[in-house]
Amino acid sequence: MALAAAGVATAQEAYSLWSVTPKAGMTVASVVGDDVERCSSSVSWAAGVEASLRPGRLLSFDFGLFYTRDRIKKDVQIHLPSPEFDRTLTRPRLVTERWDMPLMAGLHVLPGLTLKAGIQPSLLMSAKEKYHLSGFTRELEPMHTYTDEDIAKLPKTPFEGDEYTGVKSHMYDFDLCVPVGASYEWRNIVLDARYHFGLYSIAKEEDERLDVKRRYLLLTLGYRFNL
């Protein structure tokens, strides 16, 4: 009986010094700060891989690289009227893509359950504003003078679609976050949840730093390959 119990305990505590875990999942991103107005969180995705070093039973260290896509909603609607064309901009979204590089320390508190915290540098790859554009236009002949009454009598041509505008010049390329969370592992399947607190502003206006900090939740599912 004693030998059997010792064997079970050994199996439960077995671990590899090095392992690699590909992961993919979803992000729920938002921004906070004094210069944030009428913004709300939105869902997007992330994918990457982490290498883990576990030198002992209680502690481990993770080194990761993730490609993360954040989407942040702006709760505004913009109407741009004119006699020649009428445009309405709705559902604006800020869409950013980054390389995130988490460096995490883990505390193994229970079999399969690990509490994690660390630091995460990030590099901005792209930043776009996406919005839905709808309205109508009126076709005017070149070199012809129209009054507002003349334009109002012309037929309307409706249009609708999504538009993108690059805004990377209004964003900082480098960001630093503090991620905290937990993971649970069962038969090498790893479910991980982390919340990220941005330390620096990510936005600027005419080289003036704005108070806009990144916040996001990352939920991933992965499979651990022991080396």
Coordinates of N, CA and C in Angstrom, one line a residue:
M1 N 0.8 -1.2 0.0 CA 0.0 0.0 0.0 C 0.9 1.3 0.0
A2 N 1.9 1.3 0.8 CA 2.8 2.4 0.9 C 3.5 2.7 -0.4
L3 N 3.9 1.5 -1.1 CA 4.5 1.7 -2.4 C 3.6 2.2 -3.4
A4 N 2.3 1.8 -3.4 CA 1.3 2.2 -4.3 C 1.0 3.7 -4.1
A5 N 0.9 4.2 -2.9 CA 0.7 5.6 -2.6 C 1.8 6.4 -3.1
A6 N 3.0 5.9 -2.9 CA 4.2 6.7 -3.3 C 4.2 6.8 -4.8
G7 N 3.8 5.7 -5.5 CA 3.8 5.8 -6.9 C 2.8 6.8 -7.5
V8 N 1.6 6.9 -6.8 CA 0.6 7.8 -7.2 C 1.1 9.2 -7.0
A9 N 1.7 9.5 -5.9 CA 2.2 10.8 -5.6 C 3.3 11.2 -6.6
T10 N 4.2 10.3 -6.9 CA 5.2 10.6 -7.9 C 4.6 10.9 -9.3
A11 N 3.5 10.2 -9.7 CA 2.9 10.5 -11.0 C 2.3 11.8 -11.0
Q12 N 1.6 12.2 -9.9 CA 1.0 13.5 -9.8 C 2.0 14.6 -9.9
E13 N 3.2 14.4 -9.3 CA 4.2 15.5 -9.3 C 5.2 15.5 -10.5
A14 N 5.0 14.5 -11.4 CA 5.9 14.4 -12.5 C 5.7 15.7 -13.4
Y15 N 6.9 16.2 -13.9 CA 6.9 17.3 -14.8 C 8.2 17.3 -15.6
S16 N 8.2 18.1 -16.7 CA 9.3 18.2 -17.5 C 10.0 19.5 -17.3
L17 N 11.4 19.5 -17.4 CA 12.1 20.7 -17.2 C 11.8 21.8 -18.2
W18 N 11.7 21.3 -19.5 CA 11.3 22.3 -20.6 C 10.1 21.7 -21.3
S19 N 9.2 22.7 -21.8 CA 8.0 22.3 -22.6 C 7.7 23.5 -23.5
V20 N 6.9 23.2 -24.5 CA 6.5 24.2 -25.5 C 4.9 24.0 -25.6
T21 N 4.2 25.2 -25.6 CA 2.8 25.1 -25.7 C 2.2 26.1 -26.7
P22 N 1.8 25.6 -27.9 CA 1.1 26.5 -28.9 C -0.3 26.8 -28.3
K23 N -0.7 28.1 -28.5 CA -2.0 28.5 -27.9 C -2.7 29.4 -28.9
A24 N -4.1 29.4 -28.8 CA -4.9 30.3 -29.6 C -6.1 30.6 -28.8
G25 N -6.7 31.8 -29.0 CA -7.9 32.1 -28.2 C -8.5 33.5 -28.6
M26 N -9.1 34.1 -27.6 CA -9.8 35.3 -27.8 C -9.4 36.4 -26.9
T27 N -9.5 37.7 -27.3 CA -9.2 38.8 -26.5 C -10.5 39.6 -26.3
V28 N -10.6 40.3 -25.2 CA -11.7 41.2 -24.9 C -11.0 42.5 -24.5
A29 N -10.9 43.5 -25.4 CA -10.0 44.6 -25.2 C -10.8 45.9 -24.9
S30 N -10.2 46.8 -24.2 CA -10.8 48.1 -23.9 C -9.6 49.1 -23.6
V31 N -9.9 50.3 -23.4 CA -8.9 51.4 -23.1 C -9.5 52.2 -21.9
V32 N -8.6 52.7 -21.1 CA -9.0 53.5 -19.9 C -8.1 54.7 -19.9
G33 N -8.5 55.8 -19.2 CA -7.7 57.0 -19.1 C -8.5 58.3 -19.2
D34 N -7.9 59.4 -18.8 CA -8.7 60.7 -18.8 C -9.1 61.1 -20.2
D35 N -8.4 60.7 -21.3 CA -8.7 61.1 -22.6 C -9.5 60.1 -23.4
V36 N -10.1 59.1 -22.7 CA -11.0 58.1 -23.3 C -12.4 58.5 -23.2
E37 N -13.1 58.6 -24.3 CA -14.5 59.0 -24.3 C -15.3 58.0 -25.1
R38 N -16.4 57.5 -24.6 CA -17.4 56.8 -25.3 C -16.8 55.6 -26.0
C39 N -16.0 54.8 -25.3 CA -15.4 53.6 -25.9 C -15.8 52.4 -25.0
S40 N -15.9 51.3 -25.7 CA -16.3 50.1 -24.9 C -15.6 48.9 -25.5
S41 N -15.6 47.8 -24.8 CA -14.8 46.6 -25.1 C -15.4 45.8 -26.3
S42 N -14.5 45.1 -27.0 CA -15.0 44.3 -28.1 C -14.1 43.0 -28.2
V43 N -14.6 42.0 -28.9 CA -13.9 40.7 -28.9 C -13.1 40.6 -30.2
S44 N -11.9 40.0 -30.0 CA -11.1 39.7 -31.2 C -10.3 38.4 -30.9
W45 N -9.1 38.2 -31.4 CA -8.4 36.9 -31.3 C -6.9 37.1 -31.1
A46 N -6.2 36.1 -30.7 CA -4.8 36.0 -30.5 C -4.3 34.6 -30.7
A47 N -3.0 34.5 -31.1 CA -2.4 33.1 -31.3 C -0.9 33.3 -31.0
G48 N -0.3 32.2 -30.5 CA 1.1 32.3 -30.3 C 1.6 31.0 -29.6
V49 N 2.8 31.1 -29.0 CA 3.5 29.9 -28.5 C 4.2 30.4 -27.2
E50 N 4.3 29.5 -26.2 CA 5.1 29.8 -25.0 C 6.0 28.6 -24.7
A51 N 7.3 28.9 -24.4 CA 8.2 28.0 -23.9 C 8.3 28.1 -22.4
S52 N 8.3 26.9 -21.7 CA 8.2 26.9 -20.2 C 9.4 26.2 -19.6
L53 N 10.0 26.8 -18.6 CA 11.0 26.2 -17.8 C 10.5 26.0 -16.4
R54 N 10.6 24.7 -15.9 CA 10.1 24.4 -14.6 C 11.2 23.7 -13.8
P55 N 12.0 24.5 -13.1 CA 13.1 23.9 -12.4 C 12.8 23.2 -11.2
G56 N 11.6 23.4 -10.6 CA 11.2 22.7 -9.4 C 9.7 22.4 -9.4
R57 N 9.2 21.8 -8.3 CA 7.8 21.5 -8.3 C 6.9 22.7 -8.2
L58 N 7.3 23.8 -7.5 CA 6.4 24.9 -7.2 C 6.5 26.0 -8.2
L59 N 7.7 26.3 -8.8 CA 7.8 27.4 -9.7 C 8.1 27.0 -11.1
S60 N 7.6 27.9 -12.1 CA 7.9 27.8 -13.5 C 8.0 29.2 -14.1
F61 N 8.6 29.2 -15.3 CA 8.8 30.5 -16.0 C 8.5 30.3 -17.4
D62 N 7.7 31.2 -18.0 CA 7.2 31.1 -19.3 C 7.7 32.3 -20.2
F63 N 8.1 32.0 -21.4 CA 8.6 33.0 -22.4 C 7.7 32.8 -23.6
G64 N 7.0 33.9 -24.0 CA 6.0 33.7 -25.0 C 6.1 34.7 -26.1
L65 N 5.5 34.4 -27.3 CA 5.3 35.3 -28.4 C 3.9 35.1 -29.0
F66 N 3.1 36.2 -28.9 CA 1.8 36.1 -29.4 C 1.5 37.2 -30.4
Y67 N 0.7 36.9 -31.5 CA 0.2 37.9 -32.4 C -1.2 38.2 -31.9
T68 N -1.4 39.4 -31.5 CA -2.7 39.8 -30.8 C -3.4 40.9 -31.6
R69 N -4.7 40.6 -31.9 CA -5.5 41.6 -32.6 C -6.6 42.1 -31.6
D70 N -6.5 43.4 -31.3 CA -7.5 44.1 -30.4 C -8.5 44.9 -31.2
R71 N -9.8 44.9 -30.8 CA -10.8 45.7 -31.4 C -11.5 46.4 -30.2
I72 N -11.6 47.8 -30.4 CA -12.2 48.6 -29.4 C -13.3 49.4 -30.1
K73 N -14.5 49.3 -29.5 CA -15.7 50.0 -30.1 C -15.7 51.5 -29.6
K74 N -16.2 52.4 -30.5 CA -16.5 53.7 -30.2 C -18.0 54.0 -30.4
D75 N -18.6 54.4 -29.3 CA -20.0 54.5 -29.3 C -20.5 55.9 -29.8
V76 N -20.2 56.1 -31.1 CA -20.6 57.4 -31.7 C -21.2 57.1 -33.1
Q77 N -21.9 58.1 -33.6 CA -22.4 58.1 -34.9 C -22.2 59.5 -35.5
I78 N -21.6 59.6 -36.7 CA -21.3 60.9 -37.3 C -22.1 61.0 -38.6
H79 N -22.7 62.2 -38.7 CA -23.5 62.5 -39.9 C -22.9 63.6 -40.6
L80 N -22.6 63.4 -41.9 CA -21.9 64.5 -42.7 C -22.8 64.8 -43.9
P81 N -23.7 65.8 -43.7 CA -24.6 66.1 -44.8 C -24.1 67.2 -45.8
S82 N -24.5 67.1 -47.0 CA -24.3 68.1 -48.0 C -25.2 67.9 -49.2
P83 N -25.5 68.9 -50.0 CA -26.4 68.8 -51.1 C -25.9 67.7 -52.1
E84 N -24.6 67.6 -52.3 CA -24.0 66.6 -53.3 C -24.0 65.2 -52.8
F85 N -23.7 65.0 -51.5 CA -23.6 63.7 -50.9 C -24.0 63.8 -49.5
D86 N -24.5 62.7 -48.9 CA -24.9 62.6 -47.5 C -24.3 61.3 -47.0
R87 N -23.5 61.4 -45.9 CA -22.8 60.3 -45.4 C -23.1 60.1 -43.9
T88 N -23.2 58.9 -43.4 CA -23.4 58.6 -42.0 C -22.4 57.5 -41.7
L89 N -21.5 57.8 -40.7 CA -20.5 56.9 -40.2 C -21.0 56.2 -38.9
T90 N -21.1 54.9 -38.9 CA -21.6 54.2 -37.7 C -20.6 53.0 -37.4
R91 N -20.8 52.5 -36.2 CA -20.0 51.3 -35.7 C -18.5 51.5 -35.9
P92 N -17.9 52.6 -35.5 CA -16.5 52.8 -35.6 C -15.7 51.8 -34.7
R93 N -14.6 51.3 -35.1 CA -13.8 50.4 -34.4 C -12.3 50.7 -34.5
L94 N -11.6 50.7 -33.4 CA -10.1 50.8 -33.5 C -9.6 49.4 -33.5
V95 N -8.9 49.0 -34.6 CA -8.3 47.7 -34.7 C -6.8 47.8 -34.7
T96 N -6.2 47.2 -33.7 CA -4.7 47.1 -33.7 C -4.2 45.7 -33.7
E97 N -3.0 45.5 -34.3 CA -2.3 44.2 -34.3 C -0.9 44.4 -33.7
R98 N -0.6 43.5 -32.8 CA 0.7 43.7 -32.1 C 1.4 42.3 -31.9
W99 N 2.7 42.4 -31.7 CA 3.5 41.3 -31.2 C 3.6 41.5 -29.7
D100 N 3.0 40.6 -29.0 CA 3.2 40.6 -27.5 C 4.2 39.5 -27.1
M101 N 5.0 39.9 -26.1 CA 6.1 39.0 -25.6 C 6.0 38.8 -24.1
P102 N 5.1 38.0 -23.6 CA 5.0 37.9 -22.2 C 6.1 37.1 -21.5
L103 N 6.6 37.6 -20.4 CA 7.6 36.9 -19.5 C 6.9 36.7 -18.2
M104 N 6.5 35.4 -17.9 CA 5.7 35.1 -16.8 C 6.4 34.2 -15.8
A105 N 6.0 34.4 -14.5 CA 6.4 33.5 -13.4 C 5.2 32.8 -12.9
G106 N 5.3 31.5 -12.7 CA 4.1 30.7 -12.3 C 4.3 30.0 -10.9
L107 N 3.2 30.0 -10.1 CA 3.3 29.3 -8.8 C 2.2 28.2 -8.9
H108 N 2.7 26.9 -8.8 CA 1.9 25.8 -8.9 C 1.2 25.5 -7.5
V109 N 0.0 25.9 -7.3 CA -0.6 25.9 -6.0 C -1.3 24.5 -5.8
L110 N -1.9 23.9 -6.9 CA -2.6 22.7 -6.8 C -2.2 21.9 -8.0
P111 N -2.5 20.5 -8.0 CA -2.2 19.8 -9.2 C -3.0 20.3 -10.4
G112 N -2.3 20.8 -11.4 CA -2.9 21.3 -12.6 C -3.2 22.8 -12.6
L113 N -3.2 23.4 -11.4 CA -3.6 24.8 -11.3 C -2.4 25.7 -11.0
T114 N -2.2 26.7 -11.8 CA -1.0 27.6 -11.7 C -1.4 29.0 -11.7
L115 N -1.0 29.8 -10.7 CA -1.2 31.3 -10.7 C 0.0 31.9 -11.4
K116 N -0.3 33.0 -12.2 CA 0.8 33.6 -13.0 C 0.8 35.1 -12.9
A117 N 2.0 35.7 -13.0 CA 2.1 37.1 -13.1 C 3.5 37.4 -13.8
G118 N 3.5 38.6 -14.4 CA 4.8 38.9 -15.1 C 4.8 40.3 -15.8
I119 N 5.6 40.4 -16.8 CA 5.7 41.7 -17.6 C 5.6 41.3 -19.1
Q120 N 5.1 42.3 -19.8 CA 4.9 42.0 -21.3 C 5.2 43.2 -22.1
P121 N 6.3 43.2 -22.8 CA 6.5 44.2 -23.8 C 5.7 43.9 -25.1
S122 N 5.3 45.0 -25.8 CA 4.5 44.8 -27.0 C 5.0 45.8 -28.1
L123 N 5.0 45.3 -29.4 CA 5.3 46.1 -30.5 C 4.1 46.2 -31.4
L124 N 3.7 47.4 -31.8 CA 2.6 47.7 -32.6 C 3.0 47.5 -34.1
M125 N 2.2 46.6 -34.8 CA 2.4 46.3 -36.2 C 1.5 47.1 -37.1
S126 N 0.2 47.3 -36.7 CA -0.7 48.1 -37.5 C -1.8 48.6 -36.6
A127 N -2.4 49.7 -37.1 CA -3.5 50.4 -36.3 C -4.4 51.0 -37.4
K128 N -5.7 50.6 -37.4 CA -6.7 51.1 -38.3 C -8.0 51.4 -37.6
E129 N -8.7 52.4 -38.2 CA -10.0 52.7 -37.7 C -11.0 52.2 -38.8
K130 N -11.9 51.3 -38.4 CA -12.9 50.7 -39.3 C -14.2 51.3 -38.9
Y131 N -15.0 51.7 -39.9 CA -16.4 52.2 -39.7 C -17.3 51.8 -40.8
H132 N -18.6 51.8 -40.6 CA -19.6 51.5 -41.6 C -20.1 52.8 -42.2
L133 N -20.0 52.9 -43.5 CA -20.3 54.1 -44.2 C -21.6 53.9 -45.0
S134 N -22.6 54.7 -44.9 CA -23.8 54.6 -45.7 C -24.3 56.0 -46.0
G135 N -25.1 56.1 -47.1 CA -25.7 57.4 -47.5 C -26.0 57.4 -49.0
F136 N -25.9 58.5 -49.6 CA -26.2 58.6 -51.0 C -25.3 59.7 -51.6
T137 N -25.2 59.7 -53.0 CA -24.5 60.7 -53.7 C -25.4 61.1 -54.9
R138 N -25.1 62.3 -55.4 CA -25.7 62.8 -56.6 C -24.6 63.1 -57.6
E139 N -24.8 62.6 -58.9 CA -23.8 62.8 -59.9 C -24.0 64.2 -60.5
L140 N -22.9 65.0 -60.5 CA -22.9 66.3 -61.0 C -22.0 66.3 -62.3
E141 N -22.5 67.0 -63.3 CA -21.7 67.2 -64.5 C -20.5 68.2 -64.3
P142 N -19.3 67.9 -64.8 CA -18.2 68.8 -64.6 C -18.5 70.1 -65.4
M143 N -17.9 71.2 -64.9 CA -17.9 72.5 -65.5 C -19.4 73.0 -65.7
H144 N -20.2 72.6 -64.8 CA -21.6 73.0 -64.8 C -22.0 73.6 -63.4
T145 N -22.7 74.8 -63.5 CA -23.0 75.5 -62.2 C -24.4 75.0 -61.8
Y146 N -24.5 74.6 -60.5 CA -25.8 74.1 -59.9 C -26.1 75.0 -58.7
T147 N -27.4 75.2 -58.6 CA -27.9 75.8 -57.3 C -28.3 74.6 -56.4
D148 N -28.6 74.9 -55.1 CA -29.0 73.9 -54.2 C -30.3 73.2 -54.7
E149 N -31.2 74.0 -55.2 CA -32.5 73.5 -55.7 C -32.2 72.5 -56.9
D150 N -31.3 72.9 -57.8 CA -31.0 72.0 -58.9 C -30.4 70.6 -58.4
I151 N -29.5 70.7 -57.4 CA -28.9 69.5 -56.9 C -30.0 68.6 -56.2
A152 N -30.9 69.3 -55.5 CA -31.9 68.5 -54.8 C -32.8 67.7 -55.7
K153 N -33.0 68.2 -57.0 CA -33.8 67.5 -58.0 C -33.1 66.3 -58.6
L154 N -31.8 66.2 -58.5 CA -31.1 65.1 -59.1 C -31.3 63.8 -58.4
P155 N -31.3 62.7 -59.2 CA -31.5 61.4 -58.5 C -30.4 61.0 -57.5
K156 N -30.8 60.3 -56.5 CA -29.9 59.9 -55.5 C -29.3 58.5 -55.8
T157 N -28.1 58.3 -55.6 CA -27.5 56.9 -55.7 C -27.0 56.5 -54.3
P158 N -27.7 55.5 -53.8 CA -27.3 55.0 -52.4 C -26.0 54.2 -52.4
F159 N -25.3 54.3 -51.3 CA -24.1 53.4 -51.2 C -24.0 53.0 -49.7
E160 N -23.3 51.9 -49.5 CA -23.1 51.3 -48.2 C -21.9 50.4 -48.2
G161 N -21.1 50.4 -47.1 CA -19.9 49.5 -47.1 C -19.1 49.9 -45.9
D162 N -18.0 49.1 -45.7 CA -17.0 49.3 -44.6 C -15.8 50.1 -45.2
E163 N -15.3 51.0 -44.4 CA -14.1 51.7 -44.8 C -13.0 51.6 -43.7
Y164 N -11.8 51.7 -44.1 CA -10.6 51.6 -43.2 C -9.8 52.9 -43.3
T165 N -9.3 53.4 -42.2 CA -8.4 54.5 -42.2 C -7.2 54.2 -41.3
G166 N -6.0 54.3 -41.9 CA -4.8 54.1 -41.1 C -4.6 55.1 -40.0
V167 N -4.3 54.7 -38.8 CA -4.1 55.7 -37.6 C -2.8 55.3 -36.9
K168 N -1.9 54.5 -37.5 CA -0.7 54.1 -36.8 C 0.1 55.3 -36.4
S169 N 0.1 56.4 -37.2 CA 0.9 57.6 -36.8 C 0.4 58.3 -35.5
H170 N -0.8 57.9 -35.1 CA -1.4 58.5 -33.8 C -1.2 57.5 -32.7
M171 N -0.4 56.4 -32.9 CA -0.2 55.4 -31.8 C 1.3 55.3 -31.5
Y172 N 1.6 54.9 -30.3 CA 3.0 54.6 -30.0 C 3.3 53.2 -30.3
D173 N 4.5 53.0 -30.8 CA 4.9 51.6 -31.3 C 5.2 50.7 -30.1
F174 N 5.6 51.2 -29.0 CA 6.0 50.3 -27.8 C 4.9 50.4 -26.7
D175 N 4.6 49.3 -26.1 CA 3.7 49.3 -25.0 C 4.3 48.3 -24.0
L176 N 3.9 48.5 -22.7 CA 4.3 47.6 -21.6 C 3.1 47.3 -20.7
C177 N 2.8 46.0 -20.5 CA 1.7 45.6 -19.7 C 2.2 44.7 -18.6
V178 N 1.3 44.6 -17.6 CA 1.5 43.6 -16.5 C 0.4 42.6 -16.6
P179 N 0.6 41.4 -17.0 CA -0.4 40.4 -17.1 C -0.4 39.6 -15.8
V180 N -1.7 39.3 -15.3 CA -1.9 38.4 -14.1 C -3.0 37.5 -14.5
G181 N -2.9 36.3 -14.0 CA -4.0 35.3 -14.3 C -3.7 33.9 -13.7
A182 N -4.3 32.9 -14.3 CA -4.1 31.5 -13.9 C -4.3 30.6 -15.1
S183 N -3.8 29.4 -14.9 CA -4.0 28.4 -15.9 C -4.3 27.0 -15.3
Y184 N -5.1 26.2 -16.0 CA -5.4 24.9 -15.5 C -5.0 23.9 -16.6
E185 N -4.3 22.8 -16.2 CA -3.8 21.8 -17.2 C -4.4 20.5 -16.9
W186 N -4.9 19.8 -17.9 CA -5.4 18.4 -17.8 C -5.0 17.6 -19.0
R187 N -4.2 16.6 -18.8 CA -3.7 15.7 -19.8 C -3.0 16.6 -21.0
N188 N -2.2 17.5 -20.6 CA -1.4 18.4 -21.5 C -2.3 19.4 -22.2
I189 N -3.6 19.5 -21.9 CA -4.4 20.5 -22.5 C -4.4 21.7 -21.5
V190 N -4.1 22.9 -21.9 CA -3.9 24.0 -21.0 C -4.9 25.1 -21.3
L191 N -5.7 25.4 -20.3 CA -6.7 26.6 -20.4 C -6.1 27.7 -19.6
D192 N -5.9 28.9 -20.2 CA -5.2 30.0 -19.6 C -6.0 31.2 -19.7
A193 N -6.1 32.0 -18.6 CA -6.8 33.3 -18.5 C -5.9 34.3 -17.9
R194 N -5.8 35.5 -18.6 CA -4.9 36.5 -18.1 C -5.6 37.9 -18.3
Y195 N -5.4 38.8 -17.4 CA -5.9 40.2 -17.6 C -4.6 41.0 -17.6
H196 N -4.6 42.0 -18.6 CA -3.4 42.8 -18.8 C -3.7 44.2 -18.5
F197 N -2.8 44.8 -17.7 CA -2.9 46.2 -17.3 C -1.8 47.0 -18.0
G198 N -2.2 47.9 -18.9 CA -1.2 48.7 -19.6 C -0.6 49.7 -18.7
L199 N 0.8 49.9 -18.8 CA 1.4 50.9 -18.0 C 1.7 52.2 -18.7
Y200 N 1.7 52.2 -20.0 CA 2.0 53.4 -20.7 C 0.8 53.8 -21.7
S201 N 0.8 55.1 -22.1 CA -0.2 55.5 -23.0 C 0.1 54.9 -24.4
I202 N -0.9 54.5 -25.1 CA -0.7 54.0 -26.5 C -1.1 55.0 -27.6
A203 N -1.6 56.2 -27.2 CA -2.1 57.1 -28.2 C -1.4 58.5 -28.0
K204 N -1.3 59.2 -29.1 CA -0.8 60.6 -29.1 C -1.6 61.4 -30.1
E205 N -1.4 62.7 -29.9 CA -2.0 63.7 -30.8 C -1.1 64.8 -31.0
E206 N -0.5 64.9 -32.3 CA 0.5 65.9 -32.6 C 1.7 65.9 -31.6
D207 N 2.2 64.6 -31.4 CA 3.3 64.4 -30.5 C 3.1 64.6 -29.1
E208 N 1.8 64.9 -28.7 CA 1.5 65.0 -27.3 C 0.9 63.7 -26.8
R209 N 1.4 63.2 -25.7 CA 1.0 61.9 -25.2 C -0.3 62.1 -24.5
L210 N -1.3 61.2 -24.9 CA -2.6 61.2 -24.3 C -2.7 60.2 -23.2
D211 N -3.7 60.3 -22.4 CA -3.9 59.4 -21.3 C -4.8 58.3 -21.8
V212 N -4.3 57.3 -22.5 CA -5.1 56.2 -23.1 C -4.3 54.9 -22.8
K213 N -4.7 54.1 -21.9 CA -3.9 52.9 -21.6 C -4.7 51.7 -22.0
R214 N -4.0 50.7 -22.3 CA -4.5 49.4 -22.8 C -5.0 48.5 -21.7
R215 N -6.1 47.9 -21.8 CA -6.6 46.8 -20.9 C -7.2 45.7 -21.8
Y216 N -6.8 44.5 -21.4 CA -7.5 43.4 -22.2 C -7.4 42.1 -21.4
L217 N -8.4 41.3 -21.7 CA -8.5 39.9 -21.1 C -8.1 39.0 -22.3
L218 N -7.3 38.0 -22.0 CA -6.8 37.0 -22.9 C -7.2 35.6 -22.4
L219 N -8.0 34.9 -23.2 CA -8.4 33.5 -22.9 C -7.8 32.6 -24.0
T220 N -7.0 31.6 -23.7 CA -6.4 30.7 -24.7 C -6.6 29.3 -24.3
L221 N -6.5 28.5 -25.3 CA -6.5 27.0 -25.1 C -5.3 26.5 -25.9
G222 N -4.5 25.6 -25.2 CA -3.3 25.1 -25.9 C -3.0 23.7 -25.5
Y223 N -1.9 23.1 -26.1 CA -1.5 21.8 -25.8 C 0.0 21.8 -25.5
R224 N 0.4 21.3 -24.4 CA 1.8 21.3 -23.9 C 2.5 20.1 -24.5
F225 N 3.7 20.4 -25.1 CA 4.6 19.3 -25.6 C 5.8 19.3 -24.7
N226 N 6.0 18.2 -23.9 CA 7.1 18.1 -23.0 C 8.3 17.7 -23.8
L227 N 9.5 18.4 -23.5 CA 10.7 18.2 -24.2 C 11.7 17.3 -23.4

